[in-house]
Coordinates of C-alpha atoms and ligand atoms in Angstrom, one line a residue:
M1 CA 13.7 -22.9 -15.9
T2 CA 17.2 -23.0 -17.5
R3 CA 19.4 -19.9 -17.5
S4 CA 23.1 -19.2 -18.2
V5 CA 24.1 -16.0 -16.4
S6 CA 27.0 -13.7 -15.8
I7 CA 27.3 -11.2 -12.9
L8 CA 29.3 -8.0 -13.4
G9 CA 30.0 -6.5 -10.0
V10 CA 29.6 -9.8 -8.2
T11 CA 31.4 -8.6 -5.0
G12 CA 29.1 -5.6 -4.5
S13 CA 25.8 -5.1 -2.8
V14 CA 23.6 -5.9 -5.9
G15 CA 26.0 -8.7 -6.9
Q16 CA 25.7 -10.4 -3.5
S17 CA 21.9 -10.1 -3.6
T18 CA 22.0 -11.6 -7.0
I19 CA 24.0 -14.6 -5.7
Q20 CA 21.3 -15.1 -2.9
V21 CA 18.5 -15.1 -5.5
I22 CA 20.4 -17.6 -7.7
E23 CA 21.1 -19.9 -4.8
E24 CA 17.4 -19.7 -3.7
L25 CA 16.2 -20.5 -7.2
R26 CA 18.7 -23.3 -7.6
G27 CA 17.3 -24.7 -4.4
Q28 CA 13.9 -24.8 -6.1
G29 CA 15.3 -26.8 -9.0
W30 CA 16.1 -23.9 -11.4
D31 CA 18.9 -24.9 -13.7
I32 CA 21.2 -21.8 -13.5
S33 CA 24.7 -22.1 -14.7
V34 CA 27.2 -19.2 -14.3
E35 CA 29.3 -18.2 -17.2
A36 CA 31.3 -15.3 -15.8
V37 CA 31.7 -13.1 -12.8
A38 CA 33.6 -9.8 -12.6
A39 CA 34.8 -7.7 -9.6
G40 CA 36.9 -4.6 -8.9
R41 CA 39.5 -5.6 -6.3
R42 CA 38.0 -7.5 -3.4
L43 CA 39.6 -10.8 -4.1
D44 CA 38.3 -12.6 -0.9
V45 CA 34.7 -11.9 -1.9
L46 CA 35.4 -12.9 -5.5
V47 CA 36.8 -16.2 -4.3
D48 CA 33.7 -16.8 -2.1
A49 CA 31.5 -16.0 -5.1
C50 CA 33.4 -18.5 -7.3
R51 CA 33.0 -21.2 -4.7
R52 CA 29.3 -20.7 -4.5
L53 CA 28.5 -20.1 -8.2
K54 CA 31.1 -22.2 -10.0
P55 CA 31.6 -19.8 -12.9
K56 CA 33.7 -20.7 -16.0
F57 CA 35.4 -17.3 -16.0
A58 CA 36.3 -14.8 -13.2
A59 CA 37.7 -11.3 -13.9
I60 CA 39.2 -8.9 -11.5
A61 CA 39.8 -5.2 -12.5
D62 CA 43.0 -4.7 -10.6
L63 CA 45.8 -6.1 -12.8
D64 CA 48.1 -6.4 -9.9
L65 CA 45.9 -9.0 -8.4
L66 CA 46.1 -11.4 -11.3
G67 CA 48.7 -13.6 -9.7
D68 CA 47.0 -13.7 -6.3
A69 CA 43.6 -14.4 -8.0
K70 CA 45.1 -17.4 -10.0
T71 CA 46.5 -18.8 -6.8
A72 CA 43.4 -18.3 -4.7
L73 CA 41.1 -19.8 -7.4
V74 CA 43.3 -22.8 -8.1
G75 CA 41.3 -26.1 -8.0
L76 CA 38.0 -24.3 -8.7
N77 CA 38.2 -25.0 -12.4
V78 CA 37.8 -21.4 -13.3
E79 CA 39.6 -19.4 -16.0
V80 CA 41.0 -16.2 -14.5
G81 CA 41.6 -12.8 -16.1
A82 CA 42.5 -9.3 -14.9
G83 CA 42.3 -5.7 -16.0
P84 CA 39.7 -3.8 -18.0
A85 CA 39.9 -6.1 -21.0
A86 CA 39.1 -9.1 -18.8
I87 CA 36.1 -7.2 -17.2
E88 CA 34.8 -6.5 -20.7
E89 CA 35.3 -10.2 -21.7
A90 CA 33.1 -11.2 -18.7
G91 CA 30.3 -9.2 -20.4
A92 CA 31.1 -10.7 -23.8
R93 CA 31.1 -14.4 -22.6
P94 CA 28.1 -16.4 -23.9
A95 CA 25.5 -16.0 -21.0
D96 CA 21.9 -15.4 -22.0
W97 CA 21.3 -13.1 -18.9
V98 CA 23.8 -10.6 -17.6
M99 CA 23.6 -8.7 -14.4
S100 CA 25.2 -5.2 -14.9
A101 CA 26.1 -4.2 -11.3
I102 CA 29.5 -2.6 -11.5
V103 CA 29.4 0.8 -10.0
G104 CA 30.0 3.9 -12.1
A105 CA 31.1 4.5 -15.7
A106 CA 33.4 1.5 -15.4
G107 CA 30.3 -0.6 -16.0
L108 CA 29.7 0.8 -19.5
A109 CA 32.2 -1.2 -21.6
P110 CA 31.3 -4.7 -20.1
T111 CA 27.6 -4.0 -20.2
M112 CA 27.9 -2.9 -23.9
A113 CA 29.7 -6.2 -24.6
A114 CA 26.6 -7.9 -23.3
V115 CA 24.3 -5.6 -25.2
R116 CA 26.1 -6.3 -28.4
R117 CA 25.4 -10.0 -28.0
G118 CA 21.6 -9.2 -28.0
V119 CA 20.9 -10.9 -24.7
H120 CA 18.9 -10.1 -21.6
V121 CA 20.7 -7.4 -19.7
A122 CA 19.6 -6.8 -16.1
L123 CA 20.6 -3.2 -15.5
A124 CA 21.4 -2.1 -12.0
N125 CA 24.2 0.2 -13.0
K126 CA 22.5 3.5 -13.7
E127 CA 25.6 5.2 -14.9
C128 CA 25.5 3.3 -18.3
L129 CA 22.3 5.2 -19.1
V130 CA 23.2 8.5 -17.5
C131 CA 26.6 8.5 -19.3
A132 CA 25.6 7.2 -22.7
G133 CA 21.8 7.1 -22.7
P134 CA 20.8 7.7 -26.3
L135 CA 23.7 5.6 -27.7
F136 CA 23.1 2.8 -25.2
I137 CA 19.4 2.6 -26.0
E138 CA 20.1 2.7 -29.7
A139 CA 22.7 -0.1 -29.4
A140 CA 20.3 -2.2 -27.4
K141 CA 17.6 -1.8 -30.1
A142 CA 20.1 -2.5 -32.9
H143 CA 21.4 -5.7 -31.3
G144 CA 18.1 -6.9 -30.1
A145 CA 19.1 -6.8 -26.4
T146 CA 16.4 -6.7 -23.8
L147 CA 17.0 -4.2 -21.0
L148 CA 15.5 -5.3 -17.7
P149 CA 15.7 -2.4 -15.2
V150 CA 16.8 -3.5 -11.7
D151 CA 17.0 -0.1 -10.0
S152 CA 13.9 -0.5 -7.8
E153 CA 12.1 2.6 -9.1
H154 CA 12.6 1.7 -12.8
N155 CA 11.8 -1.9 -12.1
A156 CA 8.6 -0.7 -10.5
I157 CA 7.7 1.4 -13.6
F158 CA 8.7 -1.5 -15.9
Q159 CA 6.3 -3.8 -13.9
V160 CA 3.3 -1.4 -14.3
L161 CA 4.0 0.0 -17.7
T162 CA 1.0 -1.8 -19.3
H163 CA 0.2 0.9 -21.9
P164 CA 3.4 2.9 -22.6
D165 CA 1.7 5.1 -25.2
R166 CA -1.1 6.1 -22.7
V167 CA 1.2 7.5 -20.0
E168 CA 0.8 11.1 -18.8
R169 CA 3.5 11.2 -16.2
L170 CA 5.9 9.2 -14.1
T171 CA 6.6 9.7 -10.4
L172 CA 9.8 8.4 -8.9
T173 CA 9.8 7.9 -5.2
A174 CA 12.9 8.7 -3.0
S175 CA 13.4 7.7 0.5
G176 CA 15.0 11.1 1.2
G177 CA 18.2 9.4 2.5
P178 CA 19.9 9.8 5.9
F179 CA 19.8 13.6 5.9
R180 CA 16.1 14.1 5.0
T181 CA 15.4 15.9 8.2
W182 CA 18.8 17.5 8.7
S183 CA 19.5 21.2 8.5
R184 CA 22.0 22.6 6.0
E185 CA 24.3 23.4 8.9
Q186 CA 24.2 19.7 10.1
M187 CA 24.7 18.5 6.6
A188 CA 27.8 20.8 6.2
A189 CA 29.5 18.7 8.9
A190 CA 28.3 15.3 7.8
T191 CA 30.9 12.5 7.7
P192 CA 31.2 9.7 5.1
A193 CA 30.0 7.2 7.7
Q194 CA 26.8 9.2 8.4
A195 CA 26.2 9.7 4.6
C196 CA 26.6 5.9 4.1
A197 CA 24.2 5.0 6.9
H198 CA 21.1 4.8 4.7
P199 CA 17.9 4.4 6.8
M200 CA 16.1 1.9 4.4
W201 CA 18.5 0.3 1.9
S202 CA 21.8 -1.5 2.4
M203 CA 23.9 -0.4 -0.6
G204 CA 27.5 0.3 -1.8
R205 CA 29.2 3.5 -0.6
K206 CA 28.9 5.5 -3.9
I207 CA 25.2 5.0 -4.3
S208 CA 24.7 5.6 -0.5
V209 CA 26.3 9.0 -0.8
D210 CA 24.3 9.7 -3.9
S211 CA 21.2 8.9 -1.9
A212 CA 22.3 11.3 0.8
T213 CA 22.7 14.2 -1.7
L214 CA 19.7 13.1 -3.7
M215 CA 22.0 13.0 -6.8
N216 CA 20.9 9.3 -6.9
K217 CA 17.3 10.5 -7.6
G218 CA 18.7 12.9 -10.2
L219 CA 20.6 10.1 -11.9
E220 CA 17.4 8.0 -11.7
L221 CA 15.4 10.8 -13.3
I222 CA 17.9 10.8 -16.2
E223 CA 17.8 7.0 -16.3
A224 CA 14.0 6.9 -16.5
A225 CA 13.9 9.6 -19.2
Y226 CA 16.3 7.6 -21.5
L227 CA 14.9 4.2 -20.6
F228 CA 11.2 5.0 -21.0
G229 CA 11.4 7.9 -23.5
F230 CA 10.2 10.8 -21.3
T231 CA 11.3 14.4 -20.9
S232 CA 12.2 15.8 -17.5
K233 CA 8.9 17.8 -17.5
S234 CA 6.9 14.5 -17.4
I235 CA 8.8 13.0 -14.5
D236 CA 8.2 14.0 -10.9
V237 CA 10.1 13.1 -7.8
I238 CA 8.5 12.7 -4.4
I239 CA 10.0 11.9 -1.1
H240 CA 8.5 8.8 0.5
P241 CA 10.5 7.8 3.6
Q242 CA 9.0 4.3 4.0
S243 CA 10.4 3.2 0.6
T244 CA 7.3 1.0 0.1
V245 CA 5.8 2.5 -3.1
H246 CA 8.7 2.1 -5.5
S247 CA 7.3 4.5 -8.2
L248 CA 4.1 5.4 -10.0
V249 CA 2.8 5.6 -13.6
H250 CA 0.0 8.1 -14.2
Y251 CA -2.2 7.2 -17.2
V252 CA -4.3 9.4 -19.4
D253 CA -7.6 8.3 -17.8
G254 CA -6.5 9.4 -14.3
S255 CA -5.5 5.9 -13.2
V256 CA -2.3 5.6 -11.3
L257 CA -0.4 2.3 -11.1
A258 CA 2.3 1.7 -8.6
Q259 CA 4.4 -1.3 -7.5
L260 CA 4.8 -1.8 -3.7
G261 CA 7.1 -4.0 -1.7
T262 CA 9.5 -4.2 1.1
P263 CA 12.8 -2.4 0.4
D264 CA 14.8 -5.5 -0.7
M265 CA 16.8 -5.6 -3.9
R266 CA 16.2 -9.3 -4.2
I267 CA 12.7 -8.4 -5.4
P268 CA 13.7 -6.5 -8.6
I269 CA 16.6 -8.8 -9.2
A270 CA 14.3 -11.9 -9.1
Y271 CA 11.9 -10.1 -11.3
A272 CA 14.6 -9.4 -13.9
L273 CA 15.9 -13.0 -13.6
S274 CA 12.6 -14.6 -14.1
W275 CA 11.0 -12.1 -16.5
P276 CA 8.5 -12.5 -18.1
D277 CA 7.5 -14.9 -15.4
R278 CA 7.8 -14.4 -11.7
A279 CA 9.8 -16.5 -9.3
T280 CA 9.1 -17.4 -5.6
V281 CA 11.6 -15.5 -3.4
S282 CA 11.7 -15.5 0.4
T283 CA 11.7 -11.7 0.9
A284 CA 9.8 -10.2 3.8
R285 CA 6.1 -9.7 2.9
L286 CA 4.6 -6.3 2.9
D287 CA 2.4 -5.8 6.0
L288 CA 0.5 -2.5 5.5
A289 CA -1.2 -2.6 8.8
K290 CA 2.1 -2.9 10.6
L291 CA 3.5 0.0 8.5
S292 CA 0.3 1.9 9.3
Q293 CA 1.1 4.9 7.2
L294 CA 2.7 5.9 3.9
T295 CA 3.8 9.5 3.7
F296 CA 4.9 11.7 0.9
E297 CA 6.6 15.2 0.8
A298 CA 8.2 17.4 -1.9
P299 CA 12.0 17.4 -2.1
D300 CA 13.7 20.5 -0.7
P301 CA 15.7 22.1 -3.6
V302 CA 17.8 24.3 -1.2
R303 CA 19.2 21.5 1.0
F304 CA 19.4 19.1 -2.0
P305 CA 20.5 21.0 -5.1
A306 CA 21.8 17.9 -6.8
L307 CA 18.3 17.0 -8.0
G308 CA 18.0 20.4 -9.8
L309 CA 21.5 19.9 -11.3
A310 CA 20.5 16.6 -12.8
R311 CA 17.2 17.9 -14.1
S312 CA 18.9 20.8 -15.9
A313 CA 21.6 18.5 -17.3
L314 CA 18.8 16.3 -18.7
D315 CA 17.2 19.4 -20.3
R316 CA 20.5 20.4 -21.7
G317 CA 21.2 17.0 -23.5
A318 CA 23.2 13.8 -23.5
A319 CA 26.7 15.4 -23.2
A320 CA 25.6 17.3 -20.1
T321 CA 24.3 14.1 -18.4
T322 CA 27.6 12.4 -19.2
A323 CA 29.5 15.3 -17.6
L324 CA 27.2 15.4 -14.6
S325 CA 27.7 11.7 -13.8
A326 CA 31.5 11.8 -14.3
A327 CA 31.9 15.0 -12.2
N328 CA 29.7 13.4 -9.5
E329 CA 31.9 10.3 -9.4
I330 CA 34.9 12.4 -8.7
A331 CA 33.1 14.6 -6.1
V332 CA 31.8 11.5 -4.2
E333 CA 35.2 9.9 -4.2
A334 CA 36.8 13.1 -2.9
F335 CA 34.1 13.2 -0.1
L336 CA 34.6 9.5 0.8
E337 CA 38.4 10.1 1.0
G338 CA 37.8 13.1 3.4
R339 CA 39.2 15.7 1.0
I340 CA 36.0 17.8 0.6
R341 CA 32.9 18.3 2.7
F342 CA 29.4 16.9 2.1
L343 CA 27.9 20.1 0.7
D344 CA 31.0 20.5 -1.6
I345 CA 29.8 17.4 -3.6
S346 CA 27.0 19.3 -5.3
S347 CA 29.2 22.5 -5.5
T348 CA 31.9 20.5 -7.3
V349 CA 29.4 19.1 -9.8
E350 CA 27.8 22.5 -10.4
Q351 CA 31.2 24.3 -10.8
A352 CA 32.6 21.6 -13.0
L353 CA 29.6 21.8 -15.3
S354 CA 29.8 25.6 -15.4
H355 CA 33.4 25.4 -16.3
L356 CA 32.7 23.1 -19.1
E357 CA 29.9 25.3 -20.3
G358 CA 32.3 28.2 -20.4
A359 CA 35.7 26.8 -21.5
E360 CA 34.5 23.8 -23.4
A361 CA 31.0 24.8 -24.5
G362 CA 31.3 23.0 -27.8
L363 CA 31.8 19.7 -26.0
L364 CA 28.5 20.0 -24.0
A365 CA 26.5 21.5 -26.9
K366 CA 27.0 18.5 -29.2
M367 CA 25.2 15.2 -28.7
P368 CA 27.9 12.5 -28.5
S369 CA 27.6 10.4 -31.7
S370 CA 30.0 7.6 -30.5
F371 CA 31.2 6.0 -27.3
D372 CA 34.6 7.7 -28.0
E373 CA 32.9 11.1 -27.9
V374 CA 31.1 10.0 -24.7
G375 CA 34.6 9.1 -23.3
A376 CA 36.0 12.5 -24.2
V377 CA 33.2 14.4 -22.4
D378 CA 33.5 12.0 -19.4
Q379 CA 37.3 12.7 -19.2
A380 CA 36.9 16.5 -19.6
A381 CA 34.3 16.5 -16.8
R382 CA 36.5 14.4 -14.5
R383 CA 39.4 16.8 -15.1
A384 CA 37.2 19.9 -14.3
A385 CA 35.8 18.2 -11.2
R386 CA 39.2 17.2 -9.9
R387 CA 40.3 20.9 -10.2
V388 CA 37.2 22.2 -8.5
A389 CA 37.5 19.6 -5.7
G390 CA 41.2 20.4 -5.3
N391 CA 40.3 24.1 -4.9
L392 CA 37.5 23.4 -2.4
A393 CA 39.8 21.1 -0.4
A394 CA 42.5 23.8 -0.2
A395 CA 40.0 26.5 0.8
Ligands
NAP401 N1 22.9 -1.3 -4.0 C1 21.6 -1.1 -4.4 O1 20.7 -1.3 -3.7 C2 21.4 -0.5 -5.7 C3 20.1 -0.2 -6.1 C4 19.9 0.3 -7.4 C5 20.9 0.5 -8.3 N2 22.2 0.2 -7.9 C6 23.3 0.5 -8.8 O2 24.0 -0.7 -9.0 C7 25.4 -0.4 -9.2 C8 26.1 -1.2 -8.1 O3 25.7 -0.7 -6.8 P1 26.2 -1.4 -5.5 O4 25.5 -0.8 -4.4 O5 26.1 -2.9 -5.6 O6 27.7 -1.0 -5.5 P2 29.0 -1.6 -4.6 O7 28.4 -2.4 -3.5 O8 29.9 -0.5 -4.4 O9 29.6 -2.7 -5.7 C9 30.2 -2.2 -6.8 C10 30.8 -3.4 -7.6 O10 31.5 -2.9 -8.7 C11 32.8 -3.4 -8.7 N3 33.7 -2.5 -9.3 C12 34.1 -1.3 -8.9 N4 35.0 -0.8 -9.8 C13 35.1 -1.7 -10.8 C14 35.9 -1.7 -12.0 N5 36.7 -0.7 -12.4 N6 35.8 -2.8 -12.8 C15 35.1 -3.9 -12.4 N7 34.3 -3.9 -11.3 C16 34.4 -2.8 -10.5 C17 33.1 -3.7 -7.2 O11 34.1 -4.6 -7.1 P3 35.0 -4.6 -5.7 O12 34.0 -4.5 -4.6 O13 35.6 -6.0 -5.8 O14 36.0 -3.5 -5.8 C18 31.7 -4.2 -6.8 O15 31.6 -5.6 -7.2 C19 25.6 1.1 -9.1 O16 25.5 1.6 -10.4 C20 24.3 1.5 -8.3 O17 23.9 2.8 -8.6 C21 22.5 -0.3 -6.6

């Protein structure tokens, strides 16, 4: 199979797994050329990616690193760019498959650049949909882009969505994160290192903290609603600590289809890269006898209020989901930098949204009709969350 690909977020956890899949498939004779790669600021990892992938273009978000990047990449025959415009250019370059794996709202502009070219977009970044869901989906349809979900739960649903118009409900599974069995008192004293120590998945720091608060599942609920066209009432969340069943689709005849596998992002990445075919990848095979049991439990809304916040934002509309995601980015950053405590993350999001509902109700009531309007809501929510986090830090 011949593919020309670009990887946005090549230095991150999903980006690195994507490199592994590409190398494995190249080893099997796949003709995969790499058009562009993009990273935030980890130059050494970007250089390693360029050595392995031989892209035509490499972009780094931090403008101050342009000189160093040019020096470090000399001799690799790669054009180098820096800053947000270069990151967007990486998405706009002519690849026929683009991995969107930049973390946060920063992934939106380069992913949209790929969407506008009407190509296959492998979507790991969930914030694109949470921030700009309806506009993003409309743009994909208008430009003929194919969205291939990479988030394991959405990839699972995508794999078993045989009859989209005969679906009754969806169930998203959640591992429960590192604090599944912790008391609220223990969670109050949780450190960033503990929050990032996910029991099942090895991931970037932001999504790891989101998994610990269950905001990740809230973002995924919103992502699933926009991606597959469901309301929050038709999507359940269940805790499944073994992370083996990656989500379920319930059909009108009582049949329930699920996708199972070991928790390894190379599986959904390979599926998205080889779709509509399947590729051979050397992931660990599922051994159900060894696992011996699969367990399920309801999420606890008291210890994990973030899930409820996400559900009510989804019910409220697209501006509220934009605000939720932006406020959460600020709160997680404040926690990772040691300025607020773990339980303050959800409080920050909740208070930021209540502030916007009061002081800037018009902003949340109106469905954003352009990406500029999405940006305005995003910025207002970031300002509100910074204020709340500042107050909580000082308390
Ligand atoms: N990890 C998983 O298993 C997983 C599963 C499902 C979905 N996702 C989603 O996939 C996305 C990436 O997750 P991850 O775990 O791979 O995160 P990560 O390890 O933190 O990697 C984030 C990537 O984004 C880059 N980046 C950050 N800010 C940027 C900016 N302003 N411009 C350009 N690049 C920027 C980082 O570059 P530097 O490192 O060079 O700064 C890095 O390459 C997230 O939206 C996450 O929710 C991840």
